[in-house]
Short mmCIF file of C-alpha atoms in Angstrom, two decimals:
data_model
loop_
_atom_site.label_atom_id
_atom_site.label_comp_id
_atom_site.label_asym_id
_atom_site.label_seq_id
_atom_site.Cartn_x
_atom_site.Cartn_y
_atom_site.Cartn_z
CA UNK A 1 118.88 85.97 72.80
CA UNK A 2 118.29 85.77 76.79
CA UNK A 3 115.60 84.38 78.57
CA UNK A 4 112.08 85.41 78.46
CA UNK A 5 110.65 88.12 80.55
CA UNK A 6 108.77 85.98 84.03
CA UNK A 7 105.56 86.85 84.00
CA UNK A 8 104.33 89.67 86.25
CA UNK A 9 102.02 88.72 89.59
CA UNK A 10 101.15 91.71 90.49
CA UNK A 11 97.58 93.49 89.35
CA UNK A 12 98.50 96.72 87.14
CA UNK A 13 97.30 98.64 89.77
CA UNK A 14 100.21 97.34 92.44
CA UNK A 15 103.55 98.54 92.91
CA UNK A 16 106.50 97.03 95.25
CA UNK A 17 109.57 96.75 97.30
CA UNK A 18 111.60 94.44 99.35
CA UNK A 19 113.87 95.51 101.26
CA UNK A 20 116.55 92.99 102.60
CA UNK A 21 118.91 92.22 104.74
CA UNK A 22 117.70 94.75 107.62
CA UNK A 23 119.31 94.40 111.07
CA UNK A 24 117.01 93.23 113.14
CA UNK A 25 114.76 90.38 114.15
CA UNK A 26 111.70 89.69 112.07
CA UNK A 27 109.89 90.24 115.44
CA UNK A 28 110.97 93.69 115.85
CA UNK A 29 110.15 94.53 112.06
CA UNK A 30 106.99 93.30 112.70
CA UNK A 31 106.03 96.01 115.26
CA UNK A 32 107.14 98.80 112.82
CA UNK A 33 105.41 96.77 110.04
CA UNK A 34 101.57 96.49 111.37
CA UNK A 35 101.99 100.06 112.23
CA UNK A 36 101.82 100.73 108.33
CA UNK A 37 99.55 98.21 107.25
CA UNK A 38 96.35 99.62 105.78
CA UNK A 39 96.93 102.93 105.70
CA UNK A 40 98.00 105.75 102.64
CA UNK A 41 101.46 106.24 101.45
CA UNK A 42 101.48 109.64 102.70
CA UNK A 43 100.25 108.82 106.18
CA UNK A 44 102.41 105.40 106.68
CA UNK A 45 105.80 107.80 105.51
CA UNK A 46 104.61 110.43 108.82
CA UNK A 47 104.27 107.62 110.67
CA UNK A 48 107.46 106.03 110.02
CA UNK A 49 109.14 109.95 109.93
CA UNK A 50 107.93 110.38 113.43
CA UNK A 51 108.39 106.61 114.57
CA UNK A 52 110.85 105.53 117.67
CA UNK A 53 111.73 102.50 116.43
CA UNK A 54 115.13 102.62 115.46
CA UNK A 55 114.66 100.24 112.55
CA UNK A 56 111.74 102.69 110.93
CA UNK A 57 114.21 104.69 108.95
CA UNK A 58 115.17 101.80 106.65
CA UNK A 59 111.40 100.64 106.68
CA UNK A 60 110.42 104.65 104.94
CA UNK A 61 113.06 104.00 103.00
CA UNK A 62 111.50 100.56 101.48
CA UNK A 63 108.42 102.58 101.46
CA UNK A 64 109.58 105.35 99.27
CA UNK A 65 110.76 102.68 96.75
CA UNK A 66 107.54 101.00 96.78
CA UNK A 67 105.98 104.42 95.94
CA UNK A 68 108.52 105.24 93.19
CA UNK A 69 108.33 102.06 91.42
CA UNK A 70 104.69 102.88 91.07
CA UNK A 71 105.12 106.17 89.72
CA UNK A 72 107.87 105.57 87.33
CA UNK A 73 107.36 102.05 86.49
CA UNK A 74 103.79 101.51 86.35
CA UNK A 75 102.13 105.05 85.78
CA UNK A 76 100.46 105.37 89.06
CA UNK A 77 99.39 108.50 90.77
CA UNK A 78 101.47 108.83 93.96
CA UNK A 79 98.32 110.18 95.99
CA UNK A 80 96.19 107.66 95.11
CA UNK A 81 98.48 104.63 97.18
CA UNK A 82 97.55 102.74 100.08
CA UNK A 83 99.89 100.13 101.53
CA UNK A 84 97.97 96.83 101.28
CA UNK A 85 101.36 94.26 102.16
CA UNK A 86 103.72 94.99 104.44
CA UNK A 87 104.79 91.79 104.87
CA UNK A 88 108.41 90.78 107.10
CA UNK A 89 110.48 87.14 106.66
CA UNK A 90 113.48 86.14 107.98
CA UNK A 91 117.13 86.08 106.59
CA UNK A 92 120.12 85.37 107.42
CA UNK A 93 121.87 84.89 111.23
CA UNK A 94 124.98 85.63 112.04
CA UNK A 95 126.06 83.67 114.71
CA UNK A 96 128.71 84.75 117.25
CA UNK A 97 129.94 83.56 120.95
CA UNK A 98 130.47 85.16 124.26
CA UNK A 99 132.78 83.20 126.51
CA UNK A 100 132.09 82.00 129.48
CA UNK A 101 133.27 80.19 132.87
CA UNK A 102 134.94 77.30 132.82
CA UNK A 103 136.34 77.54 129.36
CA UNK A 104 132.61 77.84 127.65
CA UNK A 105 131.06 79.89 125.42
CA UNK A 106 127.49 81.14 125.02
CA UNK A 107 125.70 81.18 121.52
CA UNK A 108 124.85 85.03 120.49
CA UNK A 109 122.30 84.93 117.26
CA UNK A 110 122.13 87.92 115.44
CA UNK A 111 119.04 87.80 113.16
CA UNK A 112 118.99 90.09 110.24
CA UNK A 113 115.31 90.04 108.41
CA UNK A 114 113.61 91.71 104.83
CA UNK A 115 110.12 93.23 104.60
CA UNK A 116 108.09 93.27 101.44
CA UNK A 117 106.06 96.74 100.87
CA UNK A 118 103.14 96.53 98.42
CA UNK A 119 101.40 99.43 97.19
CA UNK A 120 98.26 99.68 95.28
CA UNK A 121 96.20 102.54 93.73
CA UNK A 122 92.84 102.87 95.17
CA UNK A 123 90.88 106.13 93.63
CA UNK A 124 88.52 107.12 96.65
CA UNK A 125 85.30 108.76 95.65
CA UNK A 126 83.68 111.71 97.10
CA UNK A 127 81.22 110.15 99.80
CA UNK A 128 77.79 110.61 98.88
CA UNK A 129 75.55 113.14 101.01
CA UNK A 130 73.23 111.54 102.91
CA UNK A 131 69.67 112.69 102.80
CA UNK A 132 68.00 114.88 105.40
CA UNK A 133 66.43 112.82 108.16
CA UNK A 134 62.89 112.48 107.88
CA UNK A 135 60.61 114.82 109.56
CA UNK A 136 57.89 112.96 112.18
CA UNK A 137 54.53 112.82 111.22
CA UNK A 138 51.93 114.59 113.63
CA UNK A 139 50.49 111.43 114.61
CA UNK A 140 54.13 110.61 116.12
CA UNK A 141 54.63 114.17 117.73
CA UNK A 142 51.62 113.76 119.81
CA UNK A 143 52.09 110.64 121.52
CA UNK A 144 54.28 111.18 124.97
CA UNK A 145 56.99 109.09 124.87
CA UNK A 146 57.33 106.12 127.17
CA UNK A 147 60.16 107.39 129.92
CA UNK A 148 57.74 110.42 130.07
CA UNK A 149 54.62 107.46 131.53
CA UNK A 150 56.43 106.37 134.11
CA UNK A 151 57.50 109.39 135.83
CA UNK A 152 54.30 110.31 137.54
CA UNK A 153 53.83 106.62 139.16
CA UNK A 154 56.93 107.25 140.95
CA UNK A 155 55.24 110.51 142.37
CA UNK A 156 52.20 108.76 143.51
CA UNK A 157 54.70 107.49 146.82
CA UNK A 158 53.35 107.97 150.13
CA UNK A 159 53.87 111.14 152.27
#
């Protein structure tokens, strides 16, 4: 009797999170964000484990949503996920005041931000062997090659 399902606008391959209302400035997410971008589930959750950016734990923990929504919700084989969107918006700012001389105040913003984590399965075939360079021909062998020329003209210097 409710409202129809929205369409989803993801592919069936994709998978995500969003994380909001992290304290920080989008700025500072940013940083911890393009150091995920790219890369495979596995390896962006090391490098958030391992990060020094204080705000990285919440960030691995949007990430490990991302991946279990894609497992559980849409069938997807956890080592098969890269992150493809990381991306980071702002929200909300608290706004605060520290006084100052002469009965004043300063304005103190304190930005809070989200990030959105998209993961999508990308199967990654074994790479092809490449085929054995090709052996020279005889012709080729004997021919000197050119840096080999112009050595003796330099011997040919007066004594």
């Amino acid at each position: 009797m409710g409202k129809e399902a929205l369409p989803r606008l993801l592919e069936d391959n994709q998978a995500k999170a969003i994380g909001r209302g992290l304290r920080t400035s989008p700025r500072k997410l940013n940083l911890v964000a393009q150091s995920i971008r790219g890369k495979r589930a596995e390896a962006a959750l090391a490098e958030l484990t391992f990060s020094p950016k204080r705000i990285a734990h919440e960030v691995r923990k949007v990430l490990q949503s991302a991946i279990a929504n894609a497992e559980n919700n849409h069938d997807l084989d956890v080592d098969d996920l890269v992150v493809t969107e990381a991306s980071v918006g702002k929200n909300m700012v608290l706004k605060r005041f520290h006084a100052r001389a002469r009965g004043r105040g300063a304005r103190i913003e304190k930005p809070f931000s989200q990030i959105t984590i998209v993961v999508e399965e990308k199967r990654e075939e074994a790479p092809a062997k490449k085929a054995a360079p090709k052996a020279k021909s005889e012709s080729a062998e004997g021919k000197k090659p050119a840096a080999k020329k112009a050595a003796p003209k330099r011997a040919k210097e007066t004594a």
